[in-house]
Tab-separated table of C-alpha atoms in Angstrom:
chain	number	residue	atom	x	y	z
A	1	UNK	CA	65.905	48.166	63.977
A	2	UNK	CA	66.992	51.693	64.846
A	3	UNK	CA	69.838	51.967	67.336
A	4	UNK	CA	68.513	52.960	70.779
A	5	UNK	CA	70.793	55.999	70.867
A	6	UNK	CA	69.189	57.292	67.661
A	7	UNK	CA	65.560	56.793	68.698
A	8	UNK	CA	63.483	59.767	69.738
A	9	UNK	CA	62.112	59.635	73.256
A	10	UNK	CA	58.969	61.164	74.700
A	11	UNK	CA	58.981	63.281	77.838
A	12	UNK	CA	57.575	60.241	79.689
A	13	UNK	CA	60.173	57.608	78.809
A	14	UNK	CA	61.661	57.589	82.326
A	15	UNK	CA	58.224	57.020	83.818
A	16	UNK	CA	57.595	54.128	81.429
A	17	UNK	CA	60.830	52.469	82.544
A	18	UNK	CA	59.926	52.983	86.205
A	19	UNK	CA	56.564	51.316	85.564
A	20	UNK	CA	58.259	48.246	84.077
A	21	UNK	CA	57.330	48.896	80.448
A	22	UNK	CA	58.860	46.923	77.607
A	23	UNK	CA	60.104	49.560	75.199
A	24	UNK	CA	60.422	49.042	71.458
A	25	UNK	CA	61.344	51.031	68.380
A	26	UNK	CA	58.115	52.320	66.835
A	27	UNK	CA	58.476	54.688	63.880
A	28	UNK	CA	61.838	55.801	65.250
A	29	UNK	CA	60.518	56.415	68.775
A	30	UNK	CA	61.279	54.439	71.923
A	31	UNK	CA	57.747	53.562	72.975
A	32	UNK	CA	56.094	51.239	75.521
A	33	UNK	CA	54.503	48.217	73.845
A	34	UNK	CA	53.241	46.827	77.162
A	35	UNK	CA	53.671	47.036	80.929
A	36	UNK	CA	54.070	44.256	83.479
A	37	UNK	CA	50.402	43.268	83.475
A	38	UNK	CA	50.497	42.456	79.744
A	39	UNK	CA	48.556	43.400	76.637
A	40	UNK	CA	45.381	41.422	77.395
A	41	UNK	CA	44.917	42.962	80.846
A	42	UNK	CA	45.644	46.448	79.489
A	43	UNK	CA	43.091	45.856	76.722
A	44	UNK	CA	40.440	44.804	79.243
A	45	UNK	CA	41.255	47.800	81.436
A	46	UNK	CA	40.343	50.142	78.567
A	47	UNK	CA	37.183	48.207	77.690
A	48	UNK	CA	35.974	48.040	81.310
A	49	UNK	CA	37.574	50.948	83.193
A	50	UNK	CA	40.114	53.516	81.969
A	51	UNK	CA	43.573	53.314	80.411
A	52	UNK	CA	46.320	55.911	80.093
A	53	UNK	CA	48.435	56.128	76.919
A	54	UNK	CA	51.513	58.113	75.919
A	55	UNK	CA	51.003	59.041	72.251
A	56	UNK	CA	53.622	61.766	72.062
A	57	UNK	CA	55.157	60.165	68.986
A	58	UNK	CA	52.190	61.411	66.927
A	59	UNK	CA	52.552	64.572	64.859
A	60	UNK	CA	50.973	67.974	65.457
A	61	UNK	CA	51.150	70.368	62.518
A	62	UNK	CA	49.502	73.787	62.870
A	63	UNK	CA	48.150	75.540	59.790
A	64	UNK	CA	47.094	79.152	60.275
A	65	UNK	CA	46.287	82.242	58.257
A	66	UNK	CA	43.461	83.751	56.175
A	67	UNK	CA	43.638	80.932	53.613
A	68	UNK	CA	44.469	78.056	55.968
A	69	UNK	CA	41.106	76.363	55.410
A	70	UNK	CA	41.035	76.725	51.638
A	71	UNK	CA	44.650	75.601	51.452
A	72	UNK	CA	43.882	72.452	53.426
A	73	UNK	CA	40.838	71.810	51.236
A	74	UNK	CA	43.188	71.816	48.252
A	75	UNK	CA	45.621	69.470	49.998
A	76	UNK	CA	43.320	66.886	51.614
A	77	UNK	CA	40.385	64.720	50.502
A	78	UNK	CA	38.051	66.387	53.029
A	79	UNK	CA	36.778	69.965	53.222
A	80	UNK	CA	38.170	71.554	56.427
A	81	UNK	CA	36.442	74.933	55.860
A	82	UNK	CA	33.139	73.142	56.560
A	83	UNK	CA	34.277	72.393	60.102
A	84	UNK	CA	32.839	74.540	62.859
A	85	UNK	CA	35.344	76.014	65.278
A	86	UNK	CA	35.983	73.435	67.979
A	87	UNK	CA	35.202	70.430	65.777
A	88	UNK	CA	37.355	67.840	64.024
A	89	UNK	CA	37.129	65.276	61.267
A	90	UNK	CA	38.997	62.248	59.984
A	91	UNK	CA	40.841	62.932	56.740
A	92	UNK	CA	43.506	61.679	54.365
A	93	UNK	CA	46.182	63.101	52.126
A	94	UNK	CA	46.494	61.250	48.828
A	95	UNK	CA	48.986	61.049	45.981
A	96	UNK	CA	48.012	61.946	42.385
A	97	UNK	CA	47.186	58.263	41.750
A	98	UNK	CA	44.823	58.246	44.797
A	99	UNK	CA	47.201	56.197	46.957
A	100	UNK	CA	47.022	57.148	50.628
A	101	UNK	CA	50.062	59.074	51.880
A	102	UNK	CA	48.616	59.196	55.391
A	103	UNK	CA	45.378	59.316	57.341
A	104	UNK	CA	44.927	62.298	59.626
A	105	UNK	CA	42.685	64.070	62.073
A	106	UNK	CA	42.044	67.747	61.348
A	107	UNK	CA	40.944	69.984	64.232
A	108	UNK	CA	39.617	73.494	63.663
A	109	UNK	CA	40.523	75.561	66.719
A	110	UNK	CA	39.890	79.037	65.306
A	111	UNK	CA	38.525	80.866	62.307
A	112	UNK	CA	41.955	80.787	60.675
A	113	UNK	CA	43.717	78.056	62.678
A	114	UNK	CA	43.784	74.282	62.260
A	115	UNK	CA	45.773	71.428	63.809
A	116	UNK	CA	46.590	68.431	61.608
A	117	UNK	CA	47.605	65.213	63.391
A	118	UNK	CA	49.513	62.739	61.175
A	119	UNK	CA	51.022	59.390	62.086
A	120	UNK	CA	54.531	59.408	63.513
A	121	UNK	CA	56.015	57.491	60.587
A	122	UNK	CA	54.585	59.954	58.056
A	123	UNK	CA	54.929	63.261	59.911
A	124	UNK	CA	57.851	64.600	57.914
A	125	UNK	CA	56.359	63.612	54.567
A	126	UNK	CA	52.951	65.043	55.454
A	127	UNK	CA	54.525	68.312	56.578
A	128	UNK	CA	56.561	68.488	53.373
A	129	UNK	CA	53.474	67.781	51.238
A	130	UNK	CA	51.456	70.426	53.084
A	131	UNK	CA	54.183	73.009	52.565
A	132	UNK	CA	54.258	72.245	48.833
A	133	UNK	CA	50.474	72.125	48.391
A	134	UNK	CA	49.825	75.305	50.384
A	135	UNK	CA	52.681	77.258	48.807
A	136	UNK	CA	50.313	79.588	46.924
A	137	UNK	CA	47.998	80.232	49.868
A	138	UNK	CA	48.170	82.855	52.602
A	139	UNK	CA	48.827	80.290	55.305
A	140	UNK	CA	51.699	79.385	57.622
A	141	UNK	CA	52.700	75.853	58.611
A	142	UNK	CA	54.295	75.058	61.970
A	143	UNK	CA	55.341	71.494	62.761
A	144	UNK	CA	55.058	71.509	66.558
A	145	UNK	CA	55.397	67.739	66.923
A	146	UNK	CA	58.667	67.786	68.857
A	147	UNK	CA	57.326	70.498	71.183
A	148	UNK	CA	54.043	68.724	71.919
A	149	UNK	CA	53.199	65.836	74.219
A	150	UNK	CA	50.022	63.820	73.705
A	151	UNK	CA	48.429	61.815	76.514
A	152	UNK	CA	45.217	59.829	75.982
A	153	UNK	CA	42.664	58.818	78.621
A	154	UNK	CA	40.443	56.077	77.178
A	155	UNK	CA	37.633	53.935	78.534
A	156	UNK	CA	34.115	54.088	79.990
A	157	UNK	CA	35.368	55.824	83.152
A	158	UNK	CA	37.492	58.396	81.305
A	159	UNK	CA	35.050	61.285	81.658
A	160	UNK	CA	34.378	60.604	85.341
A	161	UNK	CA	38.108	60.621	86.061
A	162	UNK	CA	38.949	63.659	83.953
A	163	UNK	CA	36.069	66.016	84.806
A	164	UNK	CA	37.287	67.010	88.303
A	165	UNK	CA	40.741	67.647	86.817
A	166	UNK	CA	39.754	70.035	84.016
A	167	UNK	CA	37.940	73.346	83.612
A	168	UNK	CA	36.339	72.150	80.344
A	169	UNK	CA	32.742	70.939	80.688
A	170	UNK	CA	33.142	67.456	79.232
A	171	UNK	CA	29.402	66.796	78.996
A	172	UNK	CA	29.203	69.479	76.297
A	173	UNK	CA	32.315	68.277	74.443
A	174	UNK	CA	30.964	66.107	71.649
A	175	UNK	CA	32.755	63.236	69.920
A	176	UNK	CA	35.330	64.698	67.519
A	177	UNK	CA	35.330	68.063	69.300
A	178	UNK	CA	38.201	69.987	70.906
A	179	UNK	CA	38.437	72.752	73.504
A	180	UNK	CA	41.220	74.794	75.036
A	181	UNK	CA	41.479	74.653	78.809
A	182	UNK	CA	43.478	73.129	81.645
A	183	UNK	CA	44.117	69.579	82.840
A	184	UNK	CA	45.644	68.986	86.262
A	185	UNK	CA	46.320	72.729	86.393
A	186	UNK	CA	48.273	72.735	83.119
A	187	UNK	CA	47.206	74.424	79.844
A	188	UNK	CA	46.036	71.883	77.282
A	189	UNK	CA	43.887	71.238	74.250
A	190	UNK	CA	41.335	68.580	75.202
A	191	UNK	CA	39.863	66.533	72.340
A	192	UNK	CA	37.150	63.896	72.579
A	193	UNK	CA	38.892	61.573	70.158
A	194	UNK	CA	40.718	58.253	70.372
A	195	UNK	CA	41.746	55.054	68.666
A	196	UNK	CA	40.267	52.408	70.945
A	197	UNK	CA	36.551	52.201	70.194
A	198	UNK	CA	35.775	53.581	73.656
A	199	UNK	CA	34.864	57.023	74.915
A	200	UNK	CA	37.948	58.996	75.777
A	201	UNK	CA	40.048	62.109	75.474
A	202	UNK	CA	43.355	63.110	73.927
A	203	UNK	CA	45.289	65.820	75.759
A	204	UNK	CA	47.702	67.996	73.780
A	205	UNK	CA	50.253	69.606	76.094
A	206	UNK	CA	53.513	71.478	75.968
A	207	UNK	CA	56.299	68.896	75.924
A	208	UNK	CA	57.501	69.169	79.532
A	209	UNK	CA	54.006	69.342	81.015
A	210	UNK	CA	53.263	65.711	80.212
A	211	UNK	CA	55.095	64.436	83.318
A	212	UNK	CA	53.041	66.162	86.035
A	213	UNK	CA	49.791	65.512	84.128
A	214	UNK	CA	50.628	61.805	83.692
A	215	UNK	CA	51.517	61.471	87.386
A	216	UNK	CA	48.324	63.121	88.619
A	217	UNK	CA	46.119	61.140	86.228
A	218	UNK	CA	47.636	57.879	87.500
A	219	UNK	CA	47.262	58.940	91.134
A	220	UNK	CA	43.731	60.331	90.855
A	221	UNK	CA	42.734	57.451	88.601
A	222	UNK	CA	43.393	54.706	91.156
A	223	UNK	CA	39.771	54.626	92.408
A	224	UNK	CA	38.653	54.297	88.784
A	225	UNK	CA	40.948	51.305	88.106
A	226	UNK	CA	43.298	53.183	85.822
A	227	UNK	CA	46.377	51.517	84.329
A	228	UNK	CA	49.080	52.647	81.899
A	229	UNK	CA	48.673	50.979	78.513
A	230	UNK	CA	51.084	50.431	75.653
A	231	UNK	CA	50.954	50.214	71.892
A	232	UNK	CA	50.154	46.497	71.991
A	233	UNK	CA	46.782	47.061	73.646
A	234	UNK	CA	46.170	50.087	71.441
A	235	UNK	CA	46.551	47.822	68.427
A	236	UNK	CA	44.162	45.101	69.622
A	237	UNK	CA	41.645	47.746	70.705
A	238	UNK	CA	41.654	49.500	67.334
A	239	UNK	CA	41.467	46.145	65.509
A	240	UNK	CA	38.322	45.163	67.414
A	241	UNK	CA	36.894	48.593	66.583
A	242	UNK	CA	37.663	48.073	62.879
A	243	UNK	CA	39.925	51.133	62.739
A	244	UNK	CA	42.573	51.096	59.984
A	245	UNK	CA	46.274	51.425	60.719
A	246	UNK	CA	48.658	53.070	58.299
A	247	UNK	CA	51.170	50.519	57.056
A	248	UNK	CA	48.610	47.730	57.487
A	249	UNK	CA	45.199	48.628	56.032
A	250	UNK	CA	46.351	51.913	54.495
A	251	UNK	CA	49.333	52.617	52.247
A	252	UNK	CA	50.430	54.189	48.960
A	253	UNK	CA	49.018	51.204	47.024
A	254	UNK	CA	45.535	51.551	48.528
A	255	UNK	CA	42.916	54.231	47.923
A	256	UNK	CA	40.173	55.362	50.335
A	257	UNK	CA	37.360	53.567	48.493
A	258	UNK	CA	39.186	50.243	48.787
A	259	UNK	CA	39.539	50.802	52.543
A	260	UNK	CA	35.754	51.458	52.917
A	261	UNK	CA	36.534	55.126	53.531
A	262	UNK	CA	35.008	56.614	50.418
A	263	UNK	CA	32.603	58.559	52.641
A	264	UNK	CA	35.540	60.690	53.767
A	265	UNK	CA	36.333	61.836	50.207
A	266	UNK	CA	34.474	65.045	49.309
A	267	UNK	CA	34.363	64.982	45.523
A	268	UNK	CA	31.650	67.637	45.583
A	269	UNK	CA	33.728	70.338	47.268
A	270	UNK	CA	34.590	73.520	45.418
A	271	UNK	CA	38.329	73.140	45.796
A	272	UNK	CA	40.354	70.875	43.546
A	273	UNK	CA	42.815	68.635	45.386
A	274	UNK	CA	45.660	66.248	44.630
A	275	UNK	CA	44.294	62.821	43.680
A	276	UNK	CA	40.812	64.061	42.789
A	277	UNK	CA	40.768	62.797	39.188
A	278	UNK	CA	42.003	59.356	40.211
A	279	UNK	CA	39.475	59.167	43.052
A	280	UNK	CA	36.627	60.178	40.725
A	281	UNK	CA	37.646	57.322	38.422
A	282	UNK	CA	37.604	54.837	41.311
A	283	UNK	CA	34.231	56.130	42.499
A	284	UNK	CA	32.814	55.539	39.029
A	285	UNK	CA	34.465	52.192	38.211
A	286	UNK	CA	34.506	50.722	41.706
A	287	UNK	CA	37.483	49.503	43.758
A	288	UNK	CA	39.721	46.608	42.687
A	289	UNK	CA	39.885	45.246	46.233
A	290	UNK	CA	37.847	45.709	49.395
A	291	UNK	CA	38.704	45.694	53.080
A	292	UNK	CA	36.766	43.081	55.059
A	293	UNK	CA	36.506	41.731	58.572
A	294	UNK	CA	37.407	38.083	59.082
A	295	UNK	CA	36.559	35.689	61.909
A	296	UNK	CA	38.976	32.767	61.924
A	297	UNK	CA	36.932	29.585	62.275
A	298	UNK	CA	39.799	27.100	62.327
A	299	UNK	CA	42.855	26.811	64.579
A	300	UNK	CA	45.421	29.534	64.145
A	301	UNK	CA	45.906	33.294	64.128
A	302	UNK	CA	45.809	35.290	60.908
A	303	UNK	CA	48.715	37.744	60.971
A	304	UNK	CA	49.678	40.719	58.831
A	305	UNK	CA	50.860	39.606	55.405
A	306	UNK	CA	49.330	36.116	55.427
A	307	UNK	CA	47.785	35.200	52.039
A	308	UNK	CA	44.040	34.733	51.599
A	309	UNK	CA	42.647	32.097	49.225
A	310	UNK	CA	39.215	31.252	47.913
A	311	UNK	CA	38.264	27.632	48.689
A	312	UNK	CA	39.687	25.205	46.140
A	313	UNK	CA	41.931	27.822	44.561
A	314	UNK	CA	45.672	27.853	45.232
A	315	UNK	CA	46.143	31.323	43.755
A	316	UNK	CA	46.359	34.213	46.185
A	317	UNK	CA	43.063	36.131	46.264
A	318	UNK	CA	43.993	38.670	48.910
A	319	UNK	CA	46.032	39.368	52.013
A	320	UNK	CA	45.575	39.782	55.766
A	321	UNK	CA	46.411	43.302	56.894
A	322	UNK	CA	45.931	42.933	60.675
A	323	UNK	CA	45.088	40.005	62.907
A	324	UNK	CA	45.147	38.944	66.536
A	325	UNK	CA	43.189	37.023	69.148
A	326	UNK	CA	40.359	39.281	70.309
A	327	UNK	CA	40.450	39.673	74.110
A	328	UNK	CA	36.843	40.903	74.087
A	329	UNK	CA	35.348	38.277	71.773
A	330	UNK	CA	37.606	35.383	72.730
A	331	UNK	CA	38.266	34.386	69.103
A	332	UNK	CA	40.906	35.232	66.482
A	333	UNK	CA	39.915	38.130	64.220
A	334	UNK	CA	41.528	39.855	61.276
A	335	UNK	CA	41.106	42.454	58.583
A	336	UNK	CA	42.238	41.957	55.029
A	337	UNK	CA	41.668	42.718	51.364
A	338	UNK	CA	39.692	40.522	48.983
A	339	UNK	CA	38.271	40.976	45.472
A	340	UNK	CA	34.914	42.834	45.624
A	341	UNK	CA	33.153	39.701	44.359
A	342	UNK	CA	34.211	37.804	47.506
A	343	UNK	CA	33.334	40.337	50.216
A	344	UNK	CA	29.745	39.437	51.018
A	345	UNK	CA	29.184	38.686	54.697
A	346	UNK	CA	29.197	34.926	55.217
A	347	UNK	CA	31.687	34.200	52.430
A	348	UNK	CA	34.189	31.549	53.482
A	349	UNK	CA	37.858	31.985	52.619
A	350	UNK	CA	41.093	30.320	53.668
A	351	UNK	CA	44.066	31.887	55.435
A	352	UNK	CA	47.481	30.425	54.717
A	353	UNK	CA	48.933	29.976	58.199
A	354	UNK	CA	52.346	28.375	57.940
A	355	UNK	CA	51.770	25.161	55.967
A	356	UNK	CA	48.023	24.953	56.517
A	357	UNK	CA	44.955	26.644	55.097
A	358	UNK	CA	42.592	27.689	57.864
A	359	UNK	CA	38.949	28.613	57.326
A	360	UNK	CA	37.807	32.172	57.970
A	361	UNK	CA	34.451	33.844	57.458
A	362	UNK	CA	33.797	37.349	56.165
A	363	UNK	CA	31.977	39.225	58.945
A	364	UNK	CA	30.760	42.812	59.387
A	365	UNK	CA	33.054	45.559	60.660
A	366	UNK	CA	33.556	46.658	63.344
A	367	UNK	CA	33.990	43.511	65.399
A	368	UNK	CA	33.184	45.479	68.560
A	369	UNK	CA	31.092	48.599	69.150
A	370	UNK	CA	30.561	50.068	72.590
A	371	UNK	CA	27.048	50.354	73.911
A	372	UNK	CA	25.409	53.743	73.477
A	373	UNK	CA	25.624	55.822	76.630
């Protein structure tokens, strides 16, 4: 555990304390894991109304210049030059052996300007890798993470709350799109992205502007049932939505095809990229393991790191990567890796929970998908 004095703090940490948040060390940042109402109530707030998150620990790395797009295409598994201005896509940066260094969102905000958003724990490594991989390109890299605050408004009432407070026409802002404008009178980049499985927006602001924007969103959001939400609810929300988390589903020992993310890898693009040969080999031979959804049918909760067994076999067949009781479904759910031969929906496996083996069934991902609007 990092000493509190050494942890980074967001511009909103004082507000979190005033709201009764329980703060923890997350990737070297002092972050709210939950507020007084608790994780389950925060989770339901996002599913039913609108929740407010401080995500300022995330990274924001700007890549600009005449060869910014081609440089990123040579660094990442996706093809950023294909993005239209104002659009974004999910991406990954891989090692030469195809292991995932991090998963990212890439936003194209201009003809020669992109914003790459890595996870907090991997920001420095991603920035270092980008500098090395783009060294021969006419492109500049600016890690603006410690100058940028990120506030997310997530839930079915997010657009109704935010529209009167911004000059961006949200009805025309598609999913995975971004626009420059104002929120609560402050300059911001507004993206229709999120990590909850609900409609919502992520607001990129100058560091010190997060406070007044947070305050006004909470005040103006009262009629919409808004509540501040911590990382605990963010985790259960993304688990229900089947969204992978780096350090759980994704790591250096896992490649995109194993994580059911082969669709993200653009092996047909013109630009060579780090990990391409290894990924082509996996695409041809097939993955050695496969990410699955699991519904726990017995008593117990499957947690990260718990072994998975095939019935009647004491050898470890796989491992749970994430697990929790689902507030929406009312049952314990999990994600984990199994051999490809054991991933068919309906397959029964056993989770080693303490001294017992508890039945679980392979089920489709995601566990939850919001109704089409």
